[in-house]
PDB file of C-alpha atoms in Angstrom:
ATOM      1  CA  MET A 470    -198.330  80.870 -86.880  1.00  0.00           C
ATOM      2  CA  ALA A 471    -193.753  80.057 -87.585  1.00  0.00           C
ATOM      3  CA  LYS A 472    -191.003  81.573 -86.217  1.00  0.00           C
ATOM      4  CA  LYS A 473    -188.471  82.715 -88.436  1.00  0.00           C
ATOM      5  CA  VAL A 474    -184.435  83.522 -87.575  1.00  0.00           C
ATOM      6  CA  ILE A 475    -182.844  85.739 -89.371  1.00  0.00           C
ATOM      7  CA  HIS A 476    -179.330  85.752 -89.912  1.00  0.00           C
ATOM      8  CA  THR A 477    -176.527  87.723 -91.472  1.00  0.00           C
ATOM      9  CA  ASP A 478    -173.017  87.704 -91.207  1.00  0.00           C
ATOM     10  CA  ASN A 479    -173.125  91.457 -91.585  1.00  0.00           C
ATOM     11  CA  ALA A 480    -173.763  91.810 -88.312  1.00  0.00           C
ATOM     12  CA  PRO A 481    -171.803  90.150 -84.871  1.00  0.00           C
ATOM     13  CA  LYS A 482    -172.611  86.311 -84.163  1.00  0.00           C
ATOM     14  CA  ALA A 483    -174.624  85.270 -81.088  1.00  0.00           C
ATOM     15  CA  VAL A 484    -172.274  85.595 -78.120  1.00  0.00           C
ATOM     16  CA  GLY A 485    -174.928  83.587 -76.362  1.00  0.00           C
ATOM     17  CA  PRO A 486    -177.763  81.081 -77.548  1.00  0.00           C
ATOM     18  CA  TYR A 487    -179.937  83.022 -79.010  1.00  0.00           C
ATOM     19  CA  SER A 488    -180.654  84.749 -82.762  1.00  0.00           C
ATOM     20  CA  GLN A 489    -179.276  88.182 -83.751  1.00  0.00           C
ATOM     21  CA  ALA A 490    -183.268  88.093 -84.391  1.00  0.00           C
ATOM     22  CA  ILE A 491    -186.544  86.876 -84.647  1.00  0.00           C
ATOM     23  CA  GLN A 492    -189.440  87.092 -87.071  1.00  0.00           C
ATOM     24  CA  MET A 493    -192.719  86.360 -86.144  1.00  0.00           C
ATOM     25  CA  GLY A 494    -195.537  87.401 -88.567  1.00  0.00           C
ATOM     26  CA  ASP A 495    -194.660  91.326 -89.676  1.00  0.00           C
ATOM     27  CA  LEU A 496    -193.111  91.746 -86.613  1.00  0.00           C
ATOM     28  CA  LEU A 497    -189.533  91.965 -85.577  1.00  0.00           C
ATOM     29  CA  PHE A 498    -187.327  91.073 -83.047  1.00  0.00           C
ATOM     30  CA  CYS A 499    -184.107  92.244 -82.457  1.00  0.00           C
ATOM     31  CA  SER A 500    -181.806  91.105 -79.696  1.00  0.00           C
ATOM     32  CA  GLY A 501    -179.784  93.194 -78.225  1.00  0.00           C
ATOM     33  CA  GLN A 502    -176.753  94.733 -80.572  1.00  0.00           C
ATOM     34  CA  ILE A 503    -173.397  95.778 -79.190  1.00  0.00           C
ATOM     35  CA  SER A 504    -169.760  97.327 -80.310  1.00  0.00           C
ATOM     36  CA  ILE A 505    -168.582  94.096 -81.974  1.00  0.00           C
ATOM     37  CA  ASP A 506    -166.764  94.706 -85.581  1.00  0.00           C
ATOM     38  CA  PRO A 507    -169.072  91.514 -87.321  1.00  0.00           C
ATOM     39  CA  LYS A 508    -166.236  90.800 -89.992  1.00  0.00           C
ATOM     40  CA  THR A 509    -163.073  90.585 -87.019  1.00  0.00           C
ATOM     41  CA  ASN A 510    -165.276  89.986 -83.980  1.00  0.00           C
ATOM     42  CA  GLU A 511    -163.039  92.300 -81.970  1.00  0.00           C
ATOM     43  CA  VAL A 512    -165.007  94.065 -79.428  1.00  0.00           C
ATOM     44  CA  PHE A 513    -165.180  97.699 -79.267  1.00  0.00           C
ATOM     45  CA  THR A 514    -164.882  99.346 -75.383  1.00  0.00           C
ATOM     46  CA  GLY A 515    -163.327 102.835 -76.206  1.00  0.00           C
ATOM     47  CA  ASP A 516    -165.413 106.641 -77.180  1.00  0.00           C
ATOM     48  CA  ILE A 517    -169.144 106.004 -76.272  1.00  0.00           C
ATOM     49  CA  LYS A 518    -169.454 107.723 -79.971  1.00  0.00           C
ATOM     50  CA  THR A 519    -167.644 104.800 -81.819  1.00  0.00           C
ATOM     51  CA  GLN A 520    -168.885 102.314 -79.706  1.00  0.00           C
ATOM     52  CA  THR A 521    -172.725 103.393 -80.695  1.00  0.00           C
ATOM     53  CA  GLU A 522    -171.786 104.041 -84.710  1.00  0.00           C
ATOM     54  CA  MET A 523    -171.310 100.645 -84.556  1.00  0.00           C
ATOM     55  CA  VAL A 524    -174.639  99.244 -82.763  1.00  0.00           C
ATOM     56  CA  MET A 525    -176.355 101.504 -84.806  1.00  0.00           C
ATOM     57  CA  LYS A 526    -174.787  99.589 -87.860  1.00  0.00           C
ATOM     58  CA  ASN A 527    -175.639  96.443 -86.741  1.00  0.00           C
ATOM     59  CA  ILE A 528    -178.905  97.267 -86.090  1.00  0.00           C
ATOM     60  CA  GLU A 529    -178.888  97.652 -89.603  1.00  0.00           C
ATOM     61  CA  ALA A 530    -177.600  94.897 -91.176  1.00  0.00           C
ATOM     62  CA  VAL A 531    -179.978  92.679 -88.528  1.00  0.00           C
ATOM     63  CA  LEU A 532    -182.648  94.638 -90.042  1.00  0.00           C
ATOM     64  CA  GLY A 533    -181.359  95.085 -93.569  1.00  0.00           C
ATOM     65  CA  ALA A 534    -181.660  91.115 -93.357  1.00  0.00           C
ATOM     66  CA  ALA A 535    -185.503  90.812 -93.064  1.00  0.00           C
ATOM     67  CA  GLY A 536    -185.672  93.026 -95.342  1.00  0.00           C
ATOM     68  CA  LEU A 537    -186.965  96.046 -92.744  1.00  0.00           C
ATOM     69  CA  ASN A 538    -184.861  99.593 -92.035  1.00  0.00           C
ATOM     70  CA  TYR A 539    -184.300 102.026 -89.321  1.00  0.00           C
ATOM     71  CA  GLY A 540    -187.997 102.989 -91.064  1.00  0.00           C
ATOM     72  CA  HIS A 541    -190.024 100.507 -89.707  1.00  0.00           C
ATOM     73  CA  ILE A 542    -188.890 100.734 -86.085  1.00  0.00           C
ATOM     74  CA  VAL A 543    -191.211 100.992 -83.193  1.00  0.00           C
ATOM     75  CA  LYS A 544    -189.654  99.738 -80.121  1.00  0.00           C
ATOM     76  CA  THR A 545    -186.359 100.496 -78.573  1.00  0.00           C
ATOM     77  CA  THR A 546    -184.611 100.414 -75.782  1.00  0.00           C
ATOM     78  CA  ILE A 547    -180.900 101.756 -74.371  1.00  0.00           C
ATOM     79  CA  PHE A 548    -178.338  99.459 -72.063  1.00  0.00           C
ATOM     80  CA  LEU A 549    -175.810 102.317 -70.645  1.00  0.00           C
ATOM     81  CA  THR A 550    -173.641 101.329 -68.055  1.00  0.00           C
ATOM     82  CA  ASN A 551    -173.275 105.462 -67.289  1.00  0.00           C
ATOM     83  CA  MET A 552    -175.924 107.721 -67.840  1.00  0.00           C
ATOM     84  CA  SER A 553    -173.415 110.789 -68.227  1.00  0.00           C
ATOM     85  CA  ASP A 554    -172.980 108.935 -71.932  1.00  0.00           C
ATOM     86  CA  PHE A 555    -176.429 109.988 -72.771  1.00  0.00           C
ATOM     87  CA  ALA A 556    -176.222 112.896 -74.532  1.00  0.00           C
ATOM     88  CA  THR A 557    -173.568 110.967 -76.827  1.00  0.00           C
ATOM     89  CA  VAL A 558    -175.631 108.245 -77.557  1.00  0.00           C
ATOM     90  CA  ASN A 559    -178.754 110.452 -77.977  1.00  0.00           C
ATOM     91  CA  GLU A 560    -176.656 112.114 -81.029  1.00  0.00           C
ATOM     92  CA  ILE A 561    -175.593 109.421 -82.566  1.00  0.00           C
ATOM     93  CA  TYR A 562    -178.894 107.653 -82.150  1.00  0.00           C
ATOM     94  CA  ALA A 563    -180.998 110.204 -83.959  1.00  0.00           C
ATOM     95  CA  LYS A 564    -179.398 110.463 -86.346  1.00  0.00           C
ATOM     96  CA  ALA A 565    -181.300 106.979 -88.090  1.00  0.00           C
ATOM     97  CA  PHE A 566    -184.380 108.390 -87.046  1.00  0.00           C
ATOM     98  CA  LYS A 567    -184.665 111.966 -88.695  1.00  0.00           C
ATOM     99  CA  ASP A 568    -188.823 111.331 -88.877  1.00  0.00           C
ATOM    100  CA  ALA A 569    -191.186 110.147 -86.554  1.00  0.00           C
ATOM    101  CA  PRO A 570    -188.807 108.165 -83.993  1.00  0.00           C
ATOM    102  CA  PRO A 571    -189.788 105.116 -82.336  1.00  0.00           C
ATOM    103  CA  ALA A 572    -190.585 104.865 -78.755  1.00  0.00           C
ATOM    104  CA  ARG A 573    -187.964 104.154 -76.567  1.00  0.00           C
ATOM    105  CA  SER A 574    -186.682 102.946 -72.951  1.00  0.00           C
ATOM    106  CA  THR A 575    -182.812 103.967 -71.626  1.00  0.00           C
ATOM    107  CA  VAL A 576    -181.935 102.113 -68.761  1.00  0.00           C
ATOM    108  CA  ALA A 577    -179.003 101.961 -66.452  1.00  0.00           C
ATOM    109  CA  VAL A 578    -177.764  99.373 -65.824  1.00  0.00           C
ATOM    110  CA  ALA A 579    -174.414  97.540 -63.767  1.00  0.00           C
ATOM    111  CA  GLY A 580    -172.621  96.234 -67.119  1.00  0.00           C
ATOM    112  CA  LEU A 581    -173.151  95.095 -69.957  1.00  0.00           C
ATOM    113  CA  PRO A 582    -171.966  91.730 -72.275  1.00  0.00           C
ATOM    114  CA  LYS A 583    -167.489  92.050 -73.127  1.00  0.00           C
ATOM    115  CA  GLY A 584    -167.447  95.006 -71.341  1.00  0.00           C
ATOM    116  CA  VAL A 585    -168.871  97.210 -73.744  1.00  0.00           C
ATOM    117  CA  ASN A 586    -170.778 101.116 -72.300  1.00  0.00           C
ATOM    118  CA  VAL A 587    -173.980 100.788 -74.965  1.00  0.00           C
ATOM    119  CA  GLU A 588    -176.723  98.355 -76.310  1.00  0.00           C
ATOM    120  CA  ILE A 589    -179.713  98.869 -77.829  1.00  0.00           C
ATOM    121  CA  GLU A 590    -182.186  95.623 -78.869  1.00  0.00           C
ATOM    122  CA  VAL A 591    -185.261  97.027 -81.441  1.00  0.00           C
ATOM    123  CA  LEU A 592    -188.816  95.854 -82.141  1.00  0.00           C
ATOM    124  CA  ALA A 593    -189.276  96.464 -86.394  1.00  0.00           C
ATOM    125  CA  HIS A 594    -192.854  96.246 -87.651  1.00  0.00           C
ATOM    126  CA  ARG A 595    -193.072  95.250 -91.267  1.00  0.00           C
TER     127      ARG A 595
END
């Protein structure tokens, strides 16, 4: 089974040596998304609500490039620099998963790339 690189200009370019996503068979492994505007490549480090909305849009773009949507996600991992942002992130995140939300882990971290406060990675199944 060959791996297929998934790329879209509607999500931020990788900020390191990795792909936006890799498809292997029916599985899609998406790299963590942060609050970068794909049109300007500018990082947003302001309020957590806007950061999370940007992250979710970037995830949606990567999924779309593979012909998938939020309903295909089976597992997510959320990385937060401050657990006091947990409720706000949940509020935005929940909008994408009205029925049968995926399995999830949330981890507090000391820092994230580009000084953002939230990063979300997903695993999806076709």
